[in-house]
PDB file of C-alpha atoms in Angstrom:
ATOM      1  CA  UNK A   1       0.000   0.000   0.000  1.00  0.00           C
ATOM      2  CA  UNK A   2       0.952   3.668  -0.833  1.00  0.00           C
ATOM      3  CA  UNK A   3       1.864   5.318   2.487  1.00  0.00           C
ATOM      4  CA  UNK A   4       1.546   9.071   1.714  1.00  0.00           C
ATOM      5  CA  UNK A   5       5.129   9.612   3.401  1.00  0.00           C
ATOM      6  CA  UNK A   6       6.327   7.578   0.656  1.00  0.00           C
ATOM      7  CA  UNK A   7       5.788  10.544  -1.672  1.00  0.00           C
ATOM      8  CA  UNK A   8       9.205  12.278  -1.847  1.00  0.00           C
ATOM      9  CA  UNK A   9       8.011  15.722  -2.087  1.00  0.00           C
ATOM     10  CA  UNK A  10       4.646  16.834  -0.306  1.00  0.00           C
ATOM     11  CA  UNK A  11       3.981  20.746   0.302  1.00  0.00           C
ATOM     12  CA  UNK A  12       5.253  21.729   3.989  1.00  0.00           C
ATOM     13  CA  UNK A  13       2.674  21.600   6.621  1.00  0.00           C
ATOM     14  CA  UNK A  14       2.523  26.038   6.704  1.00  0.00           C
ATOM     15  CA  UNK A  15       2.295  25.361   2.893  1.00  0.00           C
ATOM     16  CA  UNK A  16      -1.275  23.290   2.879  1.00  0.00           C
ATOM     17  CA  UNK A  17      -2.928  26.727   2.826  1.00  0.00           C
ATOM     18  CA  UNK A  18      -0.785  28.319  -0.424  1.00  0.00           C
ATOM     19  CA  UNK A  19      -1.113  25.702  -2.531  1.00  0.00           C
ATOM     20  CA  UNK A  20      -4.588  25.450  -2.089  1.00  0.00           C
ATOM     21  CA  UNK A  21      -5.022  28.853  -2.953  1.00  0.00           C
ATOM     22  CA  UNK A  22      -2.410  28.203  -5.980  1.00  0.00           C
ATOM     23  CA  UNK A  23      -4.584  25.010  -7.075  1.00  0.00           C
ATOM     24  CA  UNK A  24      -8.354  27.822  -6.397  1.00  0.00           C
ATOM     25  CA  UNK A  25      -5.912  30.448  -8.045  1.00  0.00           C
ATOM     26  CA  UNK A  26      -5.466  28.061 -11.273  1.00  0.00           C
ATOM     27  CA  UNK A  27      -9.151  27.388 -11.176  1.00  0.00           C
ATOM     28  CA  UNK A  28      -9.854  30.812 -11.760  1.00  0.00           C
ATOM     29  CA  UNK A  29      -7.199  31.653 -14.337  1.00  0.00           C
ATOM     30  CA  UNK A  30      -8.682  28.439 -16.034  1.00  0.00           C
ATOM     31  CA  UNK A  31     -12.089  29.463 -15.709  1.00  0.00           C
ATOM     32  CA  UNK A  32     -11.433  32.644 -17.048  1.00  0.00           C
ATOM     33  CA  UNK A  33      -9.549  30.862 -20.202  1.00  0.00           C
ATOM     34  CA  UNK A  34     -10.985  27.822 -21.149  1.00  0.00           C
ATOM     35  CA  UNK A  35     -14.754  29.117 -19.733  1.00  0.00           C
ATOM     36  CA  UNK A  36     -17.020  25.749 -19.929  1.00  0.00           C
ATOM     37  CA  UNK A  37     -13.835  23.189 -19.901  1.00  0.00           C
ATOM     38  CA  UNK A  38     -12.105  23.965 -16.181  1.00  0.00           C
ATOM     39  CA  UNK A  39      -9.709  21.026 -15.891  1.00  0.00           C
ATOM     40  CA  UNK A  40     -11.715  19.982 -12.697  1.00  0.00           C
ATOM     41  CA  UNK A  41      -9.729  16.195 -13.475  1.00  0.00           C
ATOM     42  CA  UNK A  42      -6.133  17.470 -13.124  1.00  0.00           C
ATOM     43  CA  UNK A  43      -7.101  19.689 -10.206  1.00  0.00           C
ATOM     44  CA  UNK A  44      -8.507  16.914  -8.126  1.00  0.00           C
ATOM     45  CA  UNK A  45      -6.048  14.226  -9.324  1.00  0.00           C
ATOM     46  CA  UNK A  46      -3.361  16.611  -8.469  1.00  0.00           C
ATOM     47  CA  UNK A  47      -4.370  17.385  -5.257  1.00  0.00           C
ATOM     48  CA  UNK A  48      -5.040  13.999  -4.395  1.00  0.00           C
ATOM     49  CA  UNK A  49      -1.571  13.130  -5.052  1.00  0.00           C
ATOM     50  CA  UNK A  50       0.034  16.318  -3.152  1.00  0.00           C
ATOM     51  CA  UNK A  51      -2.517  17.223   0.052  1.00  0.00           C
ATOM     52  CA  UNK A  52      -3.577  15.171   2.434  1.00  0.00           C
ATOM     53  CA  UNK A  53      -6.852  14.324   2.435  1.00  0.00           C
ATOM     54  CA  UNK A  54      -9.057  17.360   3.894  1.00  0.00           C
ATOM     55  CA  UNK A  55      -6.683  19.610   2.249  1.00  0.00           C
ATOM     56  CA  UNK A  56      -7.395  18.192  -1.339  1.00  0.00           C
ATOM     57  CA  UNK A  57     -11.329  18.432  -0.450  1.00  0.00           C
ATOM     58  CA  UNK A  58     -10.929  22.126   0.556  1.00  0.00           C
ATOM     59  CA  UNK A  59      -9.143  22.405  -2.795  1.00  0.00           C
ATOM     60  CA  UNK A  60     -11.855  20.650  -4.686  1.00  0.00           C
ATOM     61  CA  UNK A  61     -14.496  22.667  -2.986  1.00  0.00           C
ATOM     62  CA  UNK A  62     -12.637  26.081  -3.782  1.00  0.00           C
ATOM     63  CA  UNK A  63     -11.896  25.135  -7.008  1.00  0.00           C
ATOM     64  CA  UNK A  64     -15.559  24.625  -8.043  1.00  0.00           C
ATOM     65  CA  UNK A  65     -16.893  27.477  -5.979  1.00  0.00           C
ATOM     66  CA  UNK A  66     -14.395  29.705  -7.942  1.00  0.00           C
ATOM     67  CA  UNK A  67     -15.175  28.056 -11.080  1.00  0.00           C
ATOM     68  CA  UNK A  68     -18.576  29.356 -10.206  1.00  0.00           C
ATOM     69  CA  UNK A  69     -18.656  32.747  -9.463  1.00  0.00           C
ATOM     70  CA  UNK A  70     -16.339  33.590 -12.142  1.00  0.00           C
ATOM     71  CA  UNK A  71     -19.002  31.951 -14.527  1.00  0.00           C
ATOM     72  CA  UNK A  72     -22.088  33.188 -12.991  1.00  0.00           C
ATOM     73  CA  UNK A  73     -20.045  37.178 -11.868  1.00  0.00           C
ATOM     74  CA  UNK A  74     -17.559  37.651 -14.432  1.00  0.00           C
ATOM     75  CA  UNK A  75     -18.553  35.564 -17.400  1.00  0.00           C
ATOM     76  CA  UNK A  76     -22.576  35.712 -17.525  1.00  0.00           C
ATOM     77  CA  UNK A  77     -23.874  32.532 -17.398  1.00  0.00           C
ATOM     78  CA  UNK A  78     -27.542  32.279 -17.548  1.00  0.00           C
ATOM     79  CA  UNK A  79     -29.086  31.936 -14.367  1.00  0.00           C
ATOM     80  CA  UNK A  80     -31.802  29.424 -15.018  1.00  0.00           C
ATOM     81  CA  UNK A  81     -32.594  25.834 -13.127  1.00  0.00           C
ATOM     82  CA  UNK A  82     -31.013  24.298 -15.932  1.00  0.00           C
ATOM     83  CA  UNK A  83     -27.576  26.313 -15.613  1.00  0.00           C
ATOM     84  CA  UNK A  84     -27.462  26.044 -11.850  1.00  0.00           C
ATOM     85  CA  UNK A  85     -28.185  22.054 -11.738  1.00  0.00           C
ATOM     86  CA  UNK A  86     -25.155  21.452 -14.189  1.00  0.00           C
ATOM     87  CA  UNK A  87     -23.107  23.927 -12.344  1.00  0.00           C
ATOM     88  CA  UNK A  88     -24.005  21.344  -9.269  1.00  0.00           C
ATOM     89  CA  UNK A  89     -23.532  18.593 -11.170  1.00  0.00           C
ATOM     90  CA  UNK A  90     -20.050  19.662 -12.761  1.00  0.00           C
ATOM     91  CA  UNK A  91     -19.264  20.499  -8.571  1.00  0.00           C
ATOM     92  CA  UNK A  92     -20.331  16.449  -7.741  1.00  0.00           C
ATOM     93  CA  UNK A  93     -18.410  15.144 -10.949  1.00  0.00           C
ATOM     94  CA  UNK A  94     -15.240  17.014  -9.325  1.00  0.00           C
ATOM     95  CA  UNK A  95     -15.466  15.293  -5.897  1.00  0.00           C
ATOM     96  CA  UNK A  96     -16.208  12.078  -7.818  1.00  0.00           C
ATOM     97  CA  UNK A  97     -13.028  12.762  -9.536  1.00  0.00           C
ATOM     98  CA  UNK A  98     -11.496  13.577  -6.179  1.00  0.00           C
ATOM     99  CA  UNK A  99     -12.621  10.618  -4.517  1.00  0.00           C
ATOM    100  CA  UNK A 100     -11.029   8.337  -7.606  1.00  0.00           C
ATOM    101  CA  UNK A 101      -8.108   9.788  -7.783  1.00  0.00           C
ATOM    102  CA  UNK A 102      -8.105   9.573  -3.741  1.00  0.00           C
ATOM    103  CA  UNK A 103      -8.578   5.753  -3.813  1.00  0.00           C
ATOM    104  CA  UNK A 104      -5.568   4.919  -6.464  1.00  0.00           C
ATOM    105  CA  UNK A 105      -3.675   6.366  -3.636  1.00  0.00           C
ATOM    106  CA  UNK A 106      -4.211   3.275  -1.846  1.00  0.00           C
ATOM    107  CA  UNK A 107      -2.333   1.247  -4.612  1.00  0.00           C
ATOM    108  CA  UNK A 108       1.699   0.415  -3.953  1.00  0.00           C
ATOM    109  CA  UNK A 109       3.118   2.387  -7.163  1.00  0.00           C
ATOM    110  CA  UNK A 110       5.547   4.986  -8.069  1.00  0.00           C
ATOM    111  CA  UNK A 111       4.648   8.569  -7.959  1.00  0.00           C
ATOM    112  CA  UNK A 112       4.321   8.919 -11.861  1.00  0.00           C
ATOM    113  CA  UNK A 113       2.391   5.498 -12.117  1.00  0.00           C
ATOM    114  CA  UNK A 114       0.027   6.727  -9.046  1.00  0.00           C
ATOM    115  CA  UNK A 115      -0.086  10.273 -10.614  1.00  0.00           C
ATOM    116  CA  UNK A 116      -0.917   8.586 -14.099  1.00  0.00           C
ATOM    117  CA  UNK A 117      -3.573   6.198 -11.984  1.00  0.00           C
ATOM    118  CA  UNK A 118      -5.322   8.925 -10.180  1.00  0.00           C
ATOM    119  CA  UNK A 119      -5.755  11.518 -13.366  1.00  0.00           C
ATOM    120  CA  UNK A 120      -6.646   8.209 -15.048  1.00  0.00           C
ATOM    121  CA  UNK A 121      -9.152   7.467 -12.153  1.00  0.00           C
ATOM    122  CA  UNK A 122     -10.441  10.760 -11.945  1.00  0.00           C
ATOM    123  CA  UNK A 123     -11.297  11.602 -15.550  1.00  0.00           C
ATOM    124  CA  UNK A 124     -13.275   8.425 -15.674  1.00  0.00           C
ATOM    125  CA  UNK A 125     -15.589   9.026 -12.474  1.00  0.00           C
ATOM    126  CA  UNK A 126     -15.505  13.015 -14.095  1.00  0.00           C
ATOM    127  CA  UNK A 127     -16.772  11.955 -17.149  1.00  0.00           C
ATOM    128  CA  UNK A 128     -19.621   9.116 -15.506  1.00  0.00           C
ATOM    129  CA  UNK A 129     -20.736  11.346 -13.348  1.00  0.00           C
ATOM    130  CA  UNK A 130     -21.605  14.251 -16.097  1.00  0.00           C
ATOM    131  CA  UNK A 131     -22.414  11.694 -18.625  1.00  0.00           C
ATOM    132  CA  UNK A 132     -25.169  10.428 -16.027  1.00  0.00           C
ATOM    133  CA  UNK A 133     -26.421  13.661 -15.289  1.00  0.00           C
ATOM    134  CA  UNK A 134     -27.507  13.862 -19.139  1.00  0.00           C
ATOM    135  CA  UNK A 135     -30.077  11.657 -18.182  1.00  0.00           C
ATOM    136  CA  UNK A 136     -32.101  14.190 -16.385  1.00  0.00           C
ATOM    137  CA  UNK A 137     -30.480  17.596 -17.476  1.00  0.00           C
ATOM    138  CA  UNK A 138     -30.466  19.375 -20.927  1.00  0.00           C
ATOM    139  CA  UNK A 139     -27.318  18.493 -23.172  1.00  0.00           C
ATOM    140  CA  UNK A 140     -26.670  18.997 -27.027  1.00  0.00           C
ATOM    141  CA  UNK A 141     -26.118  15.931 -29.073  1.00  0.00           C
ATOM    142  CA  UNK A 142     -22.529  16.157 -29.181  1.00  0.00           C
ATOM    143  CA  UNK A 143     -21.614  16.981 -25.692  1.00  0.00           C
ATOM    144  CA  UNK A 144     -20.085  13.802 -24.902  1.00  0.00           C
ATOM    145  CA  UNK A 145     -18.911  13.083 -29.048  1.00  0.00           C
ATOM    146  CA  UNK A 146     -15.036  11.681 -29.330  1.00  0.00           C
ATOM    147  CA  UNK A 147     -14.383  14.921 -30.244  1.00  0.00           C
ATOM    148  CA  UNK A 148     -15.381  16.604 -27.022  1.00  0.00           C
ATOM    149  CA  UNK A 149     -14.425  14.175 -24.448  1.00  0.00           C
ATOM    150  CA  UNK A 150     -10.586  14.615 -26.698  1.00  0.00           C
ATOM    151  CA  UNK A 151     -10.620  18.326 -25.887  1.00  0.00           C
ATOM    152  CA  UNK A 152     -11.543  17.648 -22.015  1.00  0.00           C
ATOM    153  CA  UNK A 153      -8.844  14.961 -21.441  1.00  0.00           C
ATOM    154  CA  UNK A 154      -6.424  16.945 -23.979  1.00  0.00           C
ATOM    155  CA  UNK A 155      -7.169  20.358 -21.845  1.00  0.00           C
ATOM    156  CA  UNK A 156      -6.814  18.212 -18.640  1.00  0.00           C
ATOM    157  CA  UNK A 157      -3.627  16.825 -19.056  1.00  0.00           C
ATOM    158  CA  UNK A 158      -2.176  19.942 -20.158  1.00  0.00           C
ATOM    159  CA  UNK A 159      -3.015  21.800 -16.824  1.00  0.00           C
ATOM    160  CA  UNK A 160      -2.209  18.385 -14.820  1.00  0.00           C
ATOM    161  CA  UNK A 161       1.518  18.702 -16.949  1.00  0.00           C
ATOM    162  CA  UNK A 162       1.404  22.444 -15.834  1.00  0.00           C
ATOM    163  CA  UNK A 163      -0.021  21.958 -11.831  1.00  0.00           C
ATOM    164  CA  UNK A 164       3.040  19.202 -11.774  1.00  0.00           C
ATOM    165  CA  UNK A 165       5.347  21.107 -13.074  1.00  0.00           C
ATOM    166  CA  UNK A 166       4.349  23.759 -10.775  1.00  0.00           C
ATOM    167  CA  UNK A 167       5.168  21.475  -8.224  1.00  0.00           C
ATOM    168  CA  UNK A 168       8.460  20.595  -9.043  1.00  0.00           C
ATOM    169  CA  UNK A 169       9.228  24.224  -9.661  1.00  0.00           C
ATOM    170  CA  UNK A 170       8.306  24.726  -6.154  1.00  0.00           C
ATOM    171  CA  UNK A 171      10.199  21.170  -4.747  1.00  0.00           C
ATOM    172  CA  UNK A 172      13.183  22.137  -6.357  1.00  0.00           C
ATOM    173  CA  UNK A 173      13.449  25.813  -5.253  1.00  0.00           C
ATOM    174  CA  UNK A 174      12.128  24.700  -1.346  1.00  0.00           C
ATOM    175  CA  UNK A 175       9.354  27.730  -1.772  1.00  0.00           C
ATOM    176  CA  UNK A 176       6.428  25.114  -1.152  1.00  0.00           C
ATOM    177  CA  UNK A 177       7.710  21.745  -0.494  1.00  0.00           C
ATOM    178  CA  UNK A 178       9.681  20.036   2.171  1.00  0.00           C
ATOM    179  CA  UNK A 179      10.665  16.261   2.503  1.00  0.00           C
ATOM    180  CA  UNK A 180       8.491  15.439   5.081  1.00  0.00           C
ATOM    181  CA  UNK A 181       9.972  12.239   6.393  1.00  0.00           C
ATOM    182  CA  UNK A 182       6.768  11.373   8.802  1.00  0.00           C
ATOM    183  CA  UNK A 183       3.594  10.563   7.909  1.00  0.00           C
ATOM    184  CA  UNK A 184       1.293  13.735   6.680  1.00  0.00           C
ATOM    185  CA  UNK A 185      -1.889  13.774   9.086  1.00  0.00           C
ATOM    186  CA  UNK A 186      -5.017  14.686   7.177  1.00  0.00           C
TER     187      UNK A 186
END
């Protein structure tokens, strides 16, 4: 099994707070860019891999609540039943993308493999969990076409690459990260 003290690099314990404001920050830079596609996948997967537990569900929750107000303040989304129940359902599909990449945590791999696992994980319970909600919300034919679901796991990885390399940035430099040779307490 995984121990998360196995995990060479975790943000320092004073650091939990910053990088969930960096991970809320990128949510809103995203939100801002990309508009309908926030990489909600690499965000959770990410933080699954790098926060302890309670951390990554602030994360997750501040992510989407971001994600929010910048669509509903800054960006004008229509505020009908129909917009507000997929902005609730995108929220749910996030923690179910939290709580996959959470439980490939309990695997014994590498960091890349569980990294790989957990994005893996977490785009698949994403994806369910929106594709399900099509059952009793509006969607356009080709919301969930090859095409579509390419762009999400193509935008996805991209920001995963970026929140990673982030990461690294920060592990390398000390700004963030410490070796934390105990086990993190969520």
């Amino acid at each position: 099994m995984l121990e998360r003290n196995q995990l060479p690099l975790r943000p320092a314990a004073p650091s939990f707070a910053a990088w969930v404001a960096i991970i809320a920050g990128a949510s809103v830079a995203l939100s801002l860019v990309l508009a309908c596609i926030t990489p909600f996948v690499a965000l959770a997967a990410v933080s699954a891999v790098i926060l302890p537990r309670r951390m990554a569900l602030r994360a997750v929750l501040l992510t989407w609540l971001a994600n929010q107000a910048v669509g509903y303040l800054v960006l004008g989304y229509p505020q009908t039943f129909d917009s507000f129940a997929w902005g609730l359902a995108i929220g749910i599909a996030a923690f179910a993308s939290l709580a996959a990449a959470l439980g490939v945590l309990r695997l014994a791999a590498g960091l890349a493999v569980t990294m790989a696992g957990a994005f893996m994980a977490g785009f698949v319970a994403y994806e369910g969990v929106l594709f399900a909600a099509t059952a009793v919300l509006p969607s356009g034919d080709g919301a969930f076409s090859a095409a579509v679901v390419a762009e999400v796991l193509l935008i996805n990885s991209l920001a995963a690459i970026g929140l990673i390399c982030l990461h690294a940035g920060a592990a390398a430099s000390r700004a963030l990260v410490a070796a934390q040779p105990g086990p993190v307490l969520s």
